[in-house]
Each structure stands twice: as structure tokens, then as C-alpha cells.
PDB file of C-alpha atoms and ligand atoms in Angstrom:
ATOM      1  CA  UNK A   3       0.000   0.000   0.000  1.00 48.00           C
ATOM      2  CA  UNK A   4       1.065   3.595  -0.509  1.00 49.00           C
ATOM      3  CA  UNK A   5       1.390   5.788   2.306  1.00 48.00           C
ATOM      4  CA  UNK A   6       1.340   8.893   0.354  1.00 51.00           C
ATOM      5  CA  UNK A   7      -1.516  11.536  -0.573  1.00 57.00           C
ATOM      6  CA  UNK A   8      -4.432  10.036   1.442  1.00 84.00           C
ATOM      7  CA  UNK A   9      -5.375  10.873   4.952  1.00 94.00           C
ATOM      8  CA  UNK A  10      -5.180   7.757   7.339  1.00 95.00           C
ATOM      9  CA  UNK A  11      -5.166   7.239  11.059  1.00 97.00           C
ATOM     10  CA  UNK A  12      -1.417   8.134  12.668  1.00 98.00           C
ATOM     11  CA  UNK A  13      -1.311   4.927  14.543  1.00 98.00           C
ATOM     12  CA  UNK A  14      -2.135   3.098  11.170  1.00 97.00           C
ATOM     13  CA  UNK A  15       0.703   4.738   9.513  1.00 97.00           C
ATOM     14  CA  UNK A  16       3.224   4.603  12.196  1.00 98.00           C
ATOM     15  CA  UNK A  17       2.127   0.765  12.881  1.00 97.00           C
ATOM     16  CA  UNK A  18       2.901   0.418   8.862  1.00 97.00           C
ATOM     17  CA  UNK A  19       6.277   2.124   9.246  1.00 97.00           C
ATOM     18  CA  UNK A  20       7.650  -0.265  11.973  1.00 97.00           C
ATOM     19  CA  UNK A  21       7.025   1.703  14.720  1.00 97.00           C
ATOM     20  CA  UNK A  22       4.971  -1.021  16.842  1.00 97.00           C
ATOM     21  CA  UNK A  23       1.621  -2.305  16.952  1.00 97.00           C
ATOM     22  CA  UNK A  24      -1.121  -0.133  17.050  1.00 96.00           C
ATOM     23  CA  UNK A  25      -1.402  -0.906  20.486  1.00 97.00           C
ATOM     24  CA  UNK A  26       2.629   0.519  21.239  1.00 97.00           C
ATOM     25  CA  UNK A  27       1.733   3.658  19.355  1.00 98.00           C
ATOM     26  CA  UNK A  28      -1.944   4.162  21.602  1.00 97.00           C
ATOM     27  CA  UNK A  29       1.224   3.845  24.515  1.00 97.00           C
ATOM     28  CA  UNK A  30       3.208   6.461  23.388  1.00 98.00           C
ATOM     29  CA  UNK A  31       0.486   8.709  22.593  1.00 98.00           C
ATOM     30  CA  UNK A  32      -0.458   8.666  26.435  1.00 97.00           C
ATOM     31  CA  UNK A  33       3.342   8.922  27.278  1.00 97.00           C
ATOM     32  CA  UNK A  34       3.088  12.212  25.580  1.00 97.00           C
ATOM     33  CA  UNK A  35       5.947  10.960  23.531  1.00 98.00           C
ATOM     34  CA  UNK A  36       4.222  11.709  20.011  1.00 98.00           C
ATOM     35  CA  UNK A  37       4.177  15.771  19.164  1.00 98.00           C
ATOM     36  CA  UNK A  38       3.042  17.470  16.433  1.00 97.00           C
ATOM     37  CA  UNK A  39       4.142  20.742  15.476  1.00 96.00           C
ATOM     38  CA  UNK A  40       6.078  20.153  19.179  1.00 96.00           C
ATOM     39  CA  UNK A  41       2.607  19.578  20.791  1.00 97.00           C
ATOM     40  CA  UNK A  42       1.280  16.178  22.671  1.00 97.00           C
ATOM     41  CA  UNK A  43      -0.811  13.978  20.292  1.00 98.00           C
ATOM     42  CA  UNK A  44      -3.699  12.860  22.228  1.00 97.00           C
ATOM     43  CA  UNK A  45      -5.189  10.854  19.549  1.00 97.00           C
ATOM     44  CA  UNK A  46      -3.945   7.968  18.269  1.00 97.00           C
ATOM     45  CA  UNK A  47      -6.534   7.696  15.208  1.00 97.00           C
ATOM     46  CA  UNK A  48      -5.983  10.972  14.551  1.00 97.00           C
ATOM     47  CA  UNK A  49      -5.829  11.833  10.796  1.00 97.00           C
ATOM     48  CA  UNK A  50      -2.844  12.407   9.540  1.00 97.00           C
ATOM     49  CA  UNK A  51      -1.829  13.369   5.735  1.00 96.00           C
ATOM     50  CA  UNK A  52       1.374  11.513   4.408  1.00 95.00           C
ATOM     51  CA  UNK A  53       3.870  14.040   2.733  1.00 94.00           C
ATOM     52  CA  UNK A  54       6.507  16.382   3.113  1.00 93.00           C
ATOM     53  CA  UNK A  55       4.546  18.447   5.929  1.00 95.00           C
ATOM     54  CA  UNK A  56       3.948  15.894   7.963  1.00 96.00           C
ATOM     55  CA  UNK A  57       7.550  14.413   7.765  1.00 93.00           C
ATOM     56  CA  UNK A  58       8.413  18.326   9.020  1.00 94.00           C
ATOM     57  CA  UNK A  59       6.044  18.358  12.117  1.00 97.00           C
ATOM     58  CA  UNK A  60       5.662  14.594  14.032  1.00 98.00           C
ATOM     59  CA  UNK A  61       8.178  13.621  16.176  1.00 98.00           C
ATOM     60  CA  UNK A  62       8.270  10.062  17.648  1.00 98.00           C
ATOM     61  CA  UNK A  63      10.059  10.294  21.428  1.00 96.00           C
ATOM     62  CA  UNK A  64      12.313  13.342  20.579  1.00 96.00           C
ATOM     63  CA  UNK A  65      13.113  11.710  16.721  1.00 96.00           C
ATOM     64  CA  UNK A  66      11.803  13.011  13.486  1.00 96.00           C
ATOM     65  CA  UNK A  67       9.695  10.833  11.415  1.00 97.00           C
ATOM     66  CA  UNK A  68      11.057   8.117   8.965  1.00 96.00           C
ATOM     67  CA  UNK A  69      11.076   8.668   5.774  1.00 96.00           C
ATOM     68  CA  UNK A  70       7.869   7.782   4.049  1.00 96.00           C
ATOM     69  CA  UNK A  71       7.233   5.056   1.750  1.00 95.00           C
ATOM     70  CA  UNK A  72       9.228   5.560  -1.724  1.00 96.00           C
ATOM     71  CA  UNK A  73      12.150   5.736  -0.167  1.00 97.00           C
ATOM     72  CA  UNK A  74      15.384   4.332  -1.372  1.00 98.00           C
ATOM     73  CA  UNK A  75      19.049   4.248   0.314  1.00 98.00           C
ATOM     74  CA  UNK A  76      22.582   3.715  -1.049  1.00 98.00           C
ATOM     75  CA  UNK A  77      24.354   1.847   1.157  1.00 98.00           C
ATOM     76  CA  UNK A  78      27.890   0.960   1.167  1.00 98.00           C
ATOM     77  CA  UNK A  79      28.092  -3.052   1.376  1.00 98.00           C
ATOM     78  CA  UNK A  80      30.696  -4.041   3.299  1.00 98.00           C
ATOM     79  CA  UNK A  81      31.961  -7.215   3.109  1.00 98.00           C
ATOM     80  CA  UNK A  82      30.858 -10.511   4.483  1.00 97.00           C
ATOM     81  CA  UNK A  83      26.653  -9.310   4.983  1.00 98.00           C
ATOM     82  CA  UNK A  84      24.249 -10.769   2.683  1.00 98.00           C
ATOM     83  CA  UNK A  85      21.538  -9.637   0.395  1.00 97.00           C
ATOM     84  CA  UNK A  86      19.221 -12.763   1.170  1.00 91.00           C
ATOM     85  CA  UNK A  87      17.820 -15.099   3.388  1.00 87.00           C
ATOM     86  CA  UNK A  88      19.162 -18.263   1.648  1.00 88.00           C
ATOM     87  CA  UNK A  89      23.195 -17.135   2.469  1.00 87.00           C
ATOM     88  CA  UNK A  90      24.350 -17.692   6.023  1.00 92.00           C
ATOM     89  CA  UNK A  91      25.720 -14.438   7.848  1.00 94.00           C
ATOM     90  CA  UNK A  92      24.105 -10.761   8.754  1.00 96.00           C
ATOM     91  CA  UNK A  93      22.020  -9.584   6.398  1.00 97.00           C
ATOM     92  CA  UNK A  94      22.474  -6.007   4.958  1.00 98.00           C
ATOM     93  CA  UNK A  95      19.257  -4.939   6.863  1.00 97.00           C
ATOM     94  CA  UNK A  96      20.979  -5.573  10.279  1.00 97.00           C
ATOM     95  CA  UNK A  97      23.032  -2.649   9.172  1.00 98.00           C
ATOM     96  CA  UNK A  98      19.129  -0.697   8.889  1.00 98.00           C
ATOM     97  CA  UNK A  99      17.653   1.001  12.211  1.00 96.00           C
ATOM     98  CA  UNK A 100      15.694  -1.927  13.635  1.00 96.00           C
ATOM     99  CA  UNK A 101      12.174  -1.116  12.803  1.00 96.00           C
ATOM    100  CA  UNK A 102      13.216  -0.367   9.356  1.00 97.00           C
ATOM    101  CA  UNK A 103      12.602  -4.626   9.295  1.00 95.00           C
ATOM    102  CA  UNK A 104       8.621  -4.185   9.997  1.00 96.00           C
ATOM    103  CA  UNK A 105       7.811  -1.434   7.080  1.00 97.00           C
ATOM    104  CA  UNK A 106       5.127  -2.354   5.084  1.00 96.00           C
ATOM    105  CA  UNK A 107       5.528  -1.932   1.843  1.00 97.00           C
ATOM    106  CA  UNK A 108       8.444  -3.477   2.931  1.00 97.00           C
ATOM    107  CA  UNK A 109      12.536  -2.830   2.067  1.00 97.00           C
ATOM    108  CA  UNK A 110      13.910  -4.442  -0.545  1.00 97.00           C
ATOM    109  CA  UNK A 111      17.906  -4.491  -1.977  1.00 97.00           C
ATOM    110  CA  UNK A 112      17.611  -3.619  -5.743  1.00 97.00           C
ATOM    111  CA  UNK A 113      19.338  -6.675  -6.870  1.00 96.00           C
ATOM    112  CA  UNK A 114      21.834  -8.542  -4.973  1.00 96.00           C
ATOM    113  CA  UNK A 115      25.363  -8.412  -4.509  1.00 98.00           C
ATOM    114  CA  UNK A 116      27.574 -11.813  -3.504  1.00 97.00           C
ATOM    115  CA  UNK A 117      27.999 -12.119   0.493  1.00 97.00           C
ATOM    116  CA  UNK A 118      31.934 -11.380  -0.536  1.00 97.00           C
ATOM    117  CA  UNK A 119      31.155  -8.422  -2.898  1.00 98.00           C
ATOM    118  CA  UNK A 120      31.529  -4.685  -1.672  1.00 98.00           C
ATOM    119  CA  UNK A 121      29.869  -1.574  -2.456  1.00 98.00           C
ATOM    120  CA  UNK A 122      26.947  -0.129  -3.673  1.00 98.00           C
ATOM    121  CA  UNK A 123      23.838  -1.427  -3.260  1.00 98.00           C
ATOM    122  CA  UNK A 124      20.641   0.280  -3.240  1.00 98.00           C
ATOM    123  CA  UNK A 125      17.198  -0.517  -1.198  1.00 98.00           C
ATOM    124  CA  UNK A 126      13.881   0.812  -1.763  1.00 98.00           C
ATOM    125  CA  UNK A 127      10.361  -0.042  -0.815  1.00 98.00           C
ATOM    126  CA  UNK A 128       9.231   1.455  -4.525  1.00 98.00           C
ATOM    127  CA  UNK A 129       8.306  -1.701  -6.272  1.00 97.00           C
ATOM    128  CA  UNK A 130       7.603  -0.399  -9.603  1.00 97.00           C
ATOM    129  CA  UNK A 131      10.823   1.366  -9.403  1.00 98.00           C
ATOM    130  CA  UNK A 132      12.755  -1.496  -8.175  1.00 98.00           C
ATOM    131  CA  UNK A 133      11.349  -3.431 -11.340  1.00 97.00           C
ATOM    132  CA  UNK A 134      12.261  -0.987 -13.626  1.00 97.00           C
ATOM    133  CA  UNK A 135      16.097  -0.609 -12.359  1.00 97.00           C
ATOM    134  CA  UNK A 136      16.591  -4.401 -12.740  1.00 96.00           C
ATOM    135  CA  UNK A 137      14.647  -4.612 -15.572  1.00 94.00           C
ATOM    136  CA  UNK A 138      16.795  -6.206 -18.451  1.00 90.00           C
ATOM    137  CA  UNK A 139      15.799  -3.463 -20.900  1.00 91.00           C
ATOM    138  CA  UNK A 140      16.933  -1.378 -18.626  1.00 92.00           C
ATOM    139  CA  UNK A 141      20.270  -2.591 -19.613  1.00 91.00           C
ATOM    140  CA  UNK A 142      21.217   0.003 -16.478  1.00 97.00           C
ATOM    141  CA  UNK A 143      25.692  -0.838 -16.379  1.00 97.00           C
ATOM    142  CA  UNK A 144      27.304  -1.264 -13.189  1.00 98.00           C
ATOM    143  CA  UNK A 145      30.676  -1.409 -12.977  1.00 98.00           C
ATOM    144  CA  UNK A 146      32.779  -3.394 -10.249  1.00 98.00           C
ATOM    145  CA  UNK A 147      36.671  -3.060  -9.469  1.00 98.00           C
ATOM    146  CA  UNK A 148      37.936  -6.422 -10.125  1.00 98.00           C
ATOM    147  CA  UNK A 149      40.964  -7.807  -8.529  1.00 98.00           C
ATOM    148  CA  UNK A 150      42.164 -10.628  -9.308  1.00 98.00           C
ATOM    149  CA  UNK A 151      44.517 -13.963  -8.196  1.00 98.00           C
ATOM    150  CA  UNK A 152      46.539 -13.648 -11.468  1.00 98.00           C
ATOM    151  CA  UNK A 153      48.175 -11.540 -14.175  1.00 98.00           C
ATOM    152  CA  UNK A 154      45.454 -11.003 -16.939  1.00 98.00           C
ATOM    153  CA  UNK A 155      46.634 -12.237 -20.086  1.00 96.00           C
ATOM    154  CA  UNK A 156      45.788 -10.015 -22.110  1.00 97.00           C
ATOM    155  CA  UNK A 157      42.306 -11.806 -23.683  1.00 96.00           C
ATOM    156  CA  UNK A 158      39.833 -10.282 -21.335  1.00 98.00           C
ATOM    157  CA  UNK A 159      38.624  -7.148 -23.156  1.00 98.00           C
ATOM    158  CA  UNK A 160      38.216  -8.807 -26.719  1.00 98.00           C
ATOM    159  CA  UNK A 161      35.914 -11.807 -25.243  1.00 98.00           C
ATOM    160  CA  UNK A 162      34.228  -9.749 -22.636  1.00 98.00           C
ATOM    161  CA  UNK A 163      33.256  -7.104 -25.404  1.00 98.00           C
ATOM    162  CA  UNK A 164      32.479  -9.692 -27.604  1.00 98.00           C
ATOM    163  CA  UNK A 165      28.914 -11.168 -26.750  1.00 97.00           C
ATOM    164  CA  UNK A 166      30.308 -14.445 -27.028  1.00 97.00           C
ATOM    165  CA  UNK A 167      31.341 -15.512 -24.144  1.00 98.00           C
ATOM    166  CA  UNK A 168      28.459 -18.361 -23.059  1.00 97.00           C
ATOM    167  CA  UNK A 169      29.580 -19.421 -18.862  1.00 97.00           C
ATOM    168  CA  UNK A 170      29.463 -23.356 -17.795  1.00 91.00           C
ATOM    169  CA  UNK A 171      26.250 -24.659 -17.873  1.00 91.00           C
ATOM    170  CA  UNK A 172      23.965 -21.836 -19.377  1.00 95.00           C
ATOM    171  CA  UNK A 173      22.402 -21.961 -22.894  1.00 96.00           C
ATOM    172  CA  UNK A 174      22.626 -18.385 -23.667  1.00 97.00           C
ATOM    173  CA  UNK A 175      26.128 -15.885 -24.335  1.00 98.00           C
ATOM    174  CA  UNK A 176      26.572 -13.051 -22.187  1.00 98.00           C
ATOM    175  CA  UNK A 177      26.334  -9.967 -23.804  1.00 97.00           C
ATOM    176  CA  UNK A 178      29.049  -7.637 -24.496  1.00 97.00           C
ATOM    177  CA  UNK A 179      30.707  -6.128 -21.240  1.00 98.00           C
ATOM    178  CA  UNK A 180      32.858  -3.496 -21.106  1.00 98.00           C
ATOM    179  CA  UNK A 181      36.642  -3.898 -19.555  1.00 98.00           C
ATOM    180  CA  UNK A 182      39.766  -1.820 -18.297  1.00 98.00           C
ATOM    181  CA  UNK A 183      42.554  -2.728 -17.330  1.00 98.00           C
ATOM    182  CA  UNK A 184      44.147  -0.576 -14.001  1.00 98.00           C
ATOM    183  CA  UNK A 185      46.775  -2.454 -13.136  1.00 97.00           C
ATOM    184  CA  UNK A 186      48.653  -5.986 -14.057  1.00 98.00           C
ATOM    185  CA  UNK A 187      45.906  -7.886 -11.893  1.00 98.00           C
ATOM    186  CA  UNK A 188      42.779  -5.496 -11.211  1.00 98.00           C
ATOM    187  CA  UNK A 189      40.368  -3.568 -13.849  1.00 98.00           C
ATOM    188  CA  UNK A 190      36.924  -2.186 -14.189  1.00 98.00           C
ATOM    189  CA  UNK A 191      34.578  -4.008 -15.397  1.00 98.00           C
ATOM    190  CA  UNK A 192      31.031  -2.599 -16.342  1.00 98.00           C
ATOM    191  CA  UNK A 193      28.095  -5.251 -17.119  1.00 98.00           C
ATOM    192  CA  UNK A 194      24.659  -4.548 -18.351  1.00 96.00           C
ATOM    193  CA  UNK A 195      23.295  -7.666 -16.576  1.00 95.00           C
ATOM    194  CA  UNK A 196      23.482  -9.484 -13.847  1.00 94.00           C
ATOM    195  CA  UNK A 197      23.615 -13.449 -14.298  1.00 95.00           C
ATOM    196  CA  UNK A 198      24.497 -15.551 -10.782  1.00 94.00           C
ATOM    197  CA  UNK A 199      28.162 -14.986 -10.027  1.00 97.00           C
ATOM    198  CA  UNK A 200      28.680 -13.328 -13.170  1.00 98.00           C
ATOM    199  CA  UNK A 201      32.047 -11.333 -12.476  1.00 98.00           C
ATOM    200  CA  UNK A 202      33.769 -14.257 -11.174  1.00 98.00           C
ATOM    201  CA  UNK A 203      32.586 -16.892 -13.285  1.00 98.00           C
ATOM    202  CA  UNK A 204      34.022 -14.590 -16.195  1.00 98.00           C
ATOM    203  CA  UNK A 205      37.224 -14.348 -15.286  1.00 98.00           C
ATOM    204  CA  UNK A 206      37.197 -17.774 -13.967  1.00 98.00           C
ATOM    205  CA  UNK A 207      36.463 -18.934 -17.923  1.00 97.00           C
ATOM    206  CA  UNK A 208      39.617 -17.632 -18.092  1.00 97.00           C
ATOM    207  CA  UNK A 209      41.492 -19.392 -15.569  1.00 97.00           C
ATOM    208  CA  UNK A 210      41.308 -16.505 -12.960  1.00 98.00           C
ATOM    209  CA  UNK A 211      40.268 -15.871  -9.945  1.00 98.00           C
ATOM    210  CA  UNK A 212      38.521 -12.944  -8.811  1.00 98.00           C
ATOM    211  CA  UNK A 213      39.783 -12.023  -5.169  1.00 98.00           C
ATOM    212  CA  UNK A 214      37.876  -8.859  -4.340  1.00 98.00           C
ATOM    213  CA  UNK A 215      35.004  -7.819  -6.231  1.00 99.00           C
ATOM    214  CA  UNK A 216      33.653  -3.881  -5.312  1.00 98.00           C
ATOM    215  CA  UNK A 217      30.655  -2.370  -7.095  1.00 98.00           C
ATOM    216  CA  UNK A 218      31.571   1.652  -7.775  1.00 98.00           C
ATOM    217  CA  UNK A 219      28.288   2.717  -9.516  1.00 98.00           C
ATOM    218  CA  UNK A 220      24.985   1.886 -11.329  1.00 98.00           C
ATOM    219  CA  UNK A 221      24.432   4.136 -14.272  1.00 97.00           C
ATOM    220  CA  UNK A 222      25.727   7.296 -13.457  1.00 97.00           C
ATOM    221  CA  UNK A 223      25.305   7.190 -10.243  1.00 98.00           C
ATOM    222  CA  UNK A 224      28.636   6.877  -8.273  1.00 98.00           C
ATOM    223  CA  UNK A 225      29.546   5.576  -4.741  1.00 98.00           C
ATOM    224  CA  UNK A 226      30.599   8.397  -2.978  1.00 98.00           C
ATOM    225  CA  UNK A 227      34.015   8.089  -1.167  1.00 96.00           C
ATOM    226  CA  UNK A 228      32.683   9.820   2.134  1.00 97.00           C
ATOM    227  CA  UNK A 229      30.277   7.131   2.412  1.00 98.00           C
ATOM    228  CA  UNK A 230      32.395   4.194   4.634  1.00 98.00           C
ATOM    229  CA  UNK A 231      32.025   0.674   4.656  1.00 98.00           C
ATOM    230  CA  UNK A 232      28.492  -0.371   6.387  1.00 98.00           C
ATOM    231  CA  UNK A 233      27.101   3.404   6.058  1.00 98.00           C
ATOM    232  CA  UNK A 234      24.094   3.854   3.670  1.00 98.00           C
ATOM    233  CA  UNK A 235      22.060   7.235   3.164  1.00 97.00           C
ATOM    234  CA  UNK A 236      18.592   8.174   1.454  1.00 97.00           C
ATOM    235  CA  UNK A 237      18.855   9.461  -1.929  1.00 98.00           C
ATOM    236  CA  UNK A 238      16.931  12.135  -3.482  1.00 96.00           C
ATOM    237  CA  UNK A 239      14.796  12.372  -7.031  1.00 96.00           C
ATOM    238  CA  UNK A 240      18.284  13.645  -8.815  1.00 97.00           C
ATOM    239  CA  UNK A 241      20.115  10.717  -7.570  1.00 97.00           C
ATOM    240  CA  UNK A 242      17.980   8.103  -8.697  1.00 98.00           C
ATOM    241  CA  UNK A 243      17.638   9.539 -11.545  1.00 97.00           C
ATOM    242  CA  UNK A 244      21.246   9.157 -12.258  1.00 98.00           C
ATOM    243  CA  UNK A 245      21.292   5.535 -11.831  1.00 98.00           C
ATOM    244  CA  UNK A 246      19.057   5.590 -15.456  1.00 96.00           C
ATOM    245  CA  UNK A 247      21.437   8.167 -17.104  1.00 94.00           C
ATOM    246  CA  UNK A 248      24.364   6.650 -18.738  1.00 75.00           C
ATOM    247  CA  UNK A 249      27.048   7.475 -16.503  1.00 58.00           C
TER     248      UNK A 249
HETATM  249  N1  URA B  26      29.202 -10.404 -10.172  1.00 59.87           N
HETATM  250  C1  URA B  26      29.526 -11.279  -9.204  1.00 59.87           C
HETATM  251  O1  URA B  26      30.190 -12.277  -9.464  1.00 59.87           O
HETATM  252  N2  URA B  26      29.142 -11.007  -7.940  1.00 59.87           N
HETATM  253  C2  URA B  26      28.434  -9.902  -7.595  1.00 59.87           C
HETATM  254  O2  URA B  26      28.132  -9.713  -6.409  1.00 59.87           O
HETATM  255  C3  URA B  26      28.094  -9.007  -8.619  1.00 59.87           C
HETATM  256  C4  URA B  26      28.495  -9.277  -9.907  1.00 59.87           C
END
């Protein structure tokens, strides 16, 4: 459901964002610990208007509303969290303030990145916008540093560029990804899809071995450098618009 442009009860909205059941939020409206506009809710069905005002006026004990639903983050990935439930480890919403876990609509990671893989990955409860940024004609490039166990030898850009290339036990060739060389053992590679493994099963068709994999941008938009390890922060209408610009 959308959260936006309609007038609901608060304690339905706030229940939707995470904040507790509506019972909790009937608790903190008699604590006093719900203002608006810096004065004491009272009620907790009062009704409440979604949007940009609201966001400005309701505080939740002393804290200013979460975002509404549409958001989406950029977060950093750091290594060793994972994207899903079926990998073993933390997943990347631990590194999310807690209730973020009982939004409805809920989180999602646009895509998924290997457990081992670093960088950016974005989240976003939009699902019509998360289709359309993994959609395959999208075709929306994202480019990884590659580093690798060995010296490339020299092969990688022609095959990679070539739409040839067709990985163990799949029926179909990838299609043409771009490569550069950095260094003797580490490049950037930008693909316009995203097959299981894909970075490392390429090099590993040619006898490589991918040893740190770290995703720098989708589209045009970039990873910032400020942004460490684990951090992640909410991105506005020009940023995700970036991620459909070329780059
Ligand atoms: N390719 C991979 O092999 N792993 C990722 O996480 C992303 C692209």
C-alpha cells in the first residue's frame, strides 16, 4: 500500500512504518511521547496526511519521522553481509535502524550483490521502481573493481566485449561487457546484466580468480568516497535519476 496523498489514522501509519503495533503507538500517545508541530498527540486515530509536511512536524520520542514510503538508500556493502535469506551471515538490513525490518511496503535491496562483494547497493520499498532498475531493458551498467589472483593475459577485453562468451552450464552468451585494465591484476569491469556470479565466473572462464570484487556505480550514479564501509544514506529524485542516465 502507498502511504502517500491520502489521509489515514497516525497509529495506522506509524504501525505500517515499523514503529509497533497499534497498540505501542496508543502507549506512546499517552506517554506524551508523540508531538506534532512540538505539541502532545492525544489521539492515536488521529488523521494524519502523508507528505513532506507531515515528515516536518511529528516527532516520535524526541526523533523526526522516517522517511515515508518511496524511499530508497545507497548503502555501502561491506563485506561478508548478505543480500538474502538463503546465504548464512548478517544480512544487509541488520546494518538498517531496527524497525526499518517491519515497514510495510516493505525494504527491498535492488538486486543482490555476492555475500563477498563490496559496495553499492541500493534498497527501496518502490516496487515499480525497483522493477524498472533491474529490468533487463533497462540494460542500467554497473561497474565493479575487479581484482584478481593472477596476471590477466591479455584476452579479457576482446571476449568480454564480444557477446560471445556463453559461462558453464547456461544456454545463452553473455552480452558484451565493457573492460579496463588498471593495473597488471585489477580492472573495471562494467556489465549490463546481472547473471548468478557473473564477475567471477568470467574471469574464472579464463582461468582466474577474482579475489575482491567492489561495485563503484549503477548508471551514473557513483559511490561516494565519504560514504564508509556499512554506512548507507537516502537518496533524493536527482540521484535516482542518475542511476538511469548513462554514466
Ligand atoms: N558479479 C559477481 O560475481 N558477484 C556480484 O556480487 C556481482 C556481480
Amino acid at each position: 500500500m502507498s502511504l502517500k496523498n491520502s489521509t489515514m489514522r497516525l497509529d495506522k501509519l506509524l504501525a505500517h512504518m515499523g514503529y509497533g503495533s497499534r497498540r505501542d503507538i496508543a502507549r506512546l500517545v499517552a506517554l506524551g511521547a508523540i508531538t506534532l508541530d512540538g505539541v502532545d498527540v492525544t489521539q492515536a486515530d488521529l488523521k494524519v496526511e502523508p507528505g513532506p509536511a507531515l515528515q516536518e512536524a511529528l516527532e516520535i520520542e524526541g526523533e523526526r519521522l522516517d522517511p515515508l514510503s518511496g524511499m530508497v538508500l545507497l548503502l555501502n556493502k561491506p563485506l561478508g553481509v548478505t543480500c538474502s535469506h538463503k546465504e548464512v551471515g548478517p544480512l544487509v538490513m541488520s546494518l538498517l535502524p531496527e524497525r526499518w525490518r517491519h515497514r510495510d511496503p516493505a525494504l527491498s535491496t535492488v538486486g543482490r550483490l555476492d555475500k563477498e562483494t563490496t559496495g553499492l547497493l541500493l534498497l527501496t520499498d518502490d516496487g515499480a521502481l525497483l522493477h524498472r532498475m533491474i529490468s533487463p531493458r533497462a540494460g542500467i551498467g554497473k561497474t565493479y573493481h575487479v581484482t584478481l589472483a593472477r596476471p590477466l593475459d591479455g584476452r579479457e577485453q576482446a571476449l568480454f566485449a564480444s557477446g560471445t562468451l556463453m559461462l558453464e552450464s547456461e544456454t545463452t552468451a553473455l552480452k558484451p561487457a565493457h573492460f579496463e585494465p588498471d593495473g597488471a591484476q585489477s580492472g573495471h569491469l562494467t556489465l549490463h546484466e546481472g547473471r548468478y556470479h557473473q564477475a567471477r565466473r568470467m574471469f574464472a572462464a579464463l582461468g582466474n580468480h577474482v579475489t575482491a570484487l567492489h561495485r563503484r556505480s549503477m548508471g551514473g550514479l557513483e559511490l561516494p568516497d565519504s560514504l564508509a564501509a556499512g554506512a548507507w544514506r537516502l537518496l533524493g529524485s536527482d540521484d535516482v535519476a542518475r542511476v538511469f542516465s548513462k554514466g
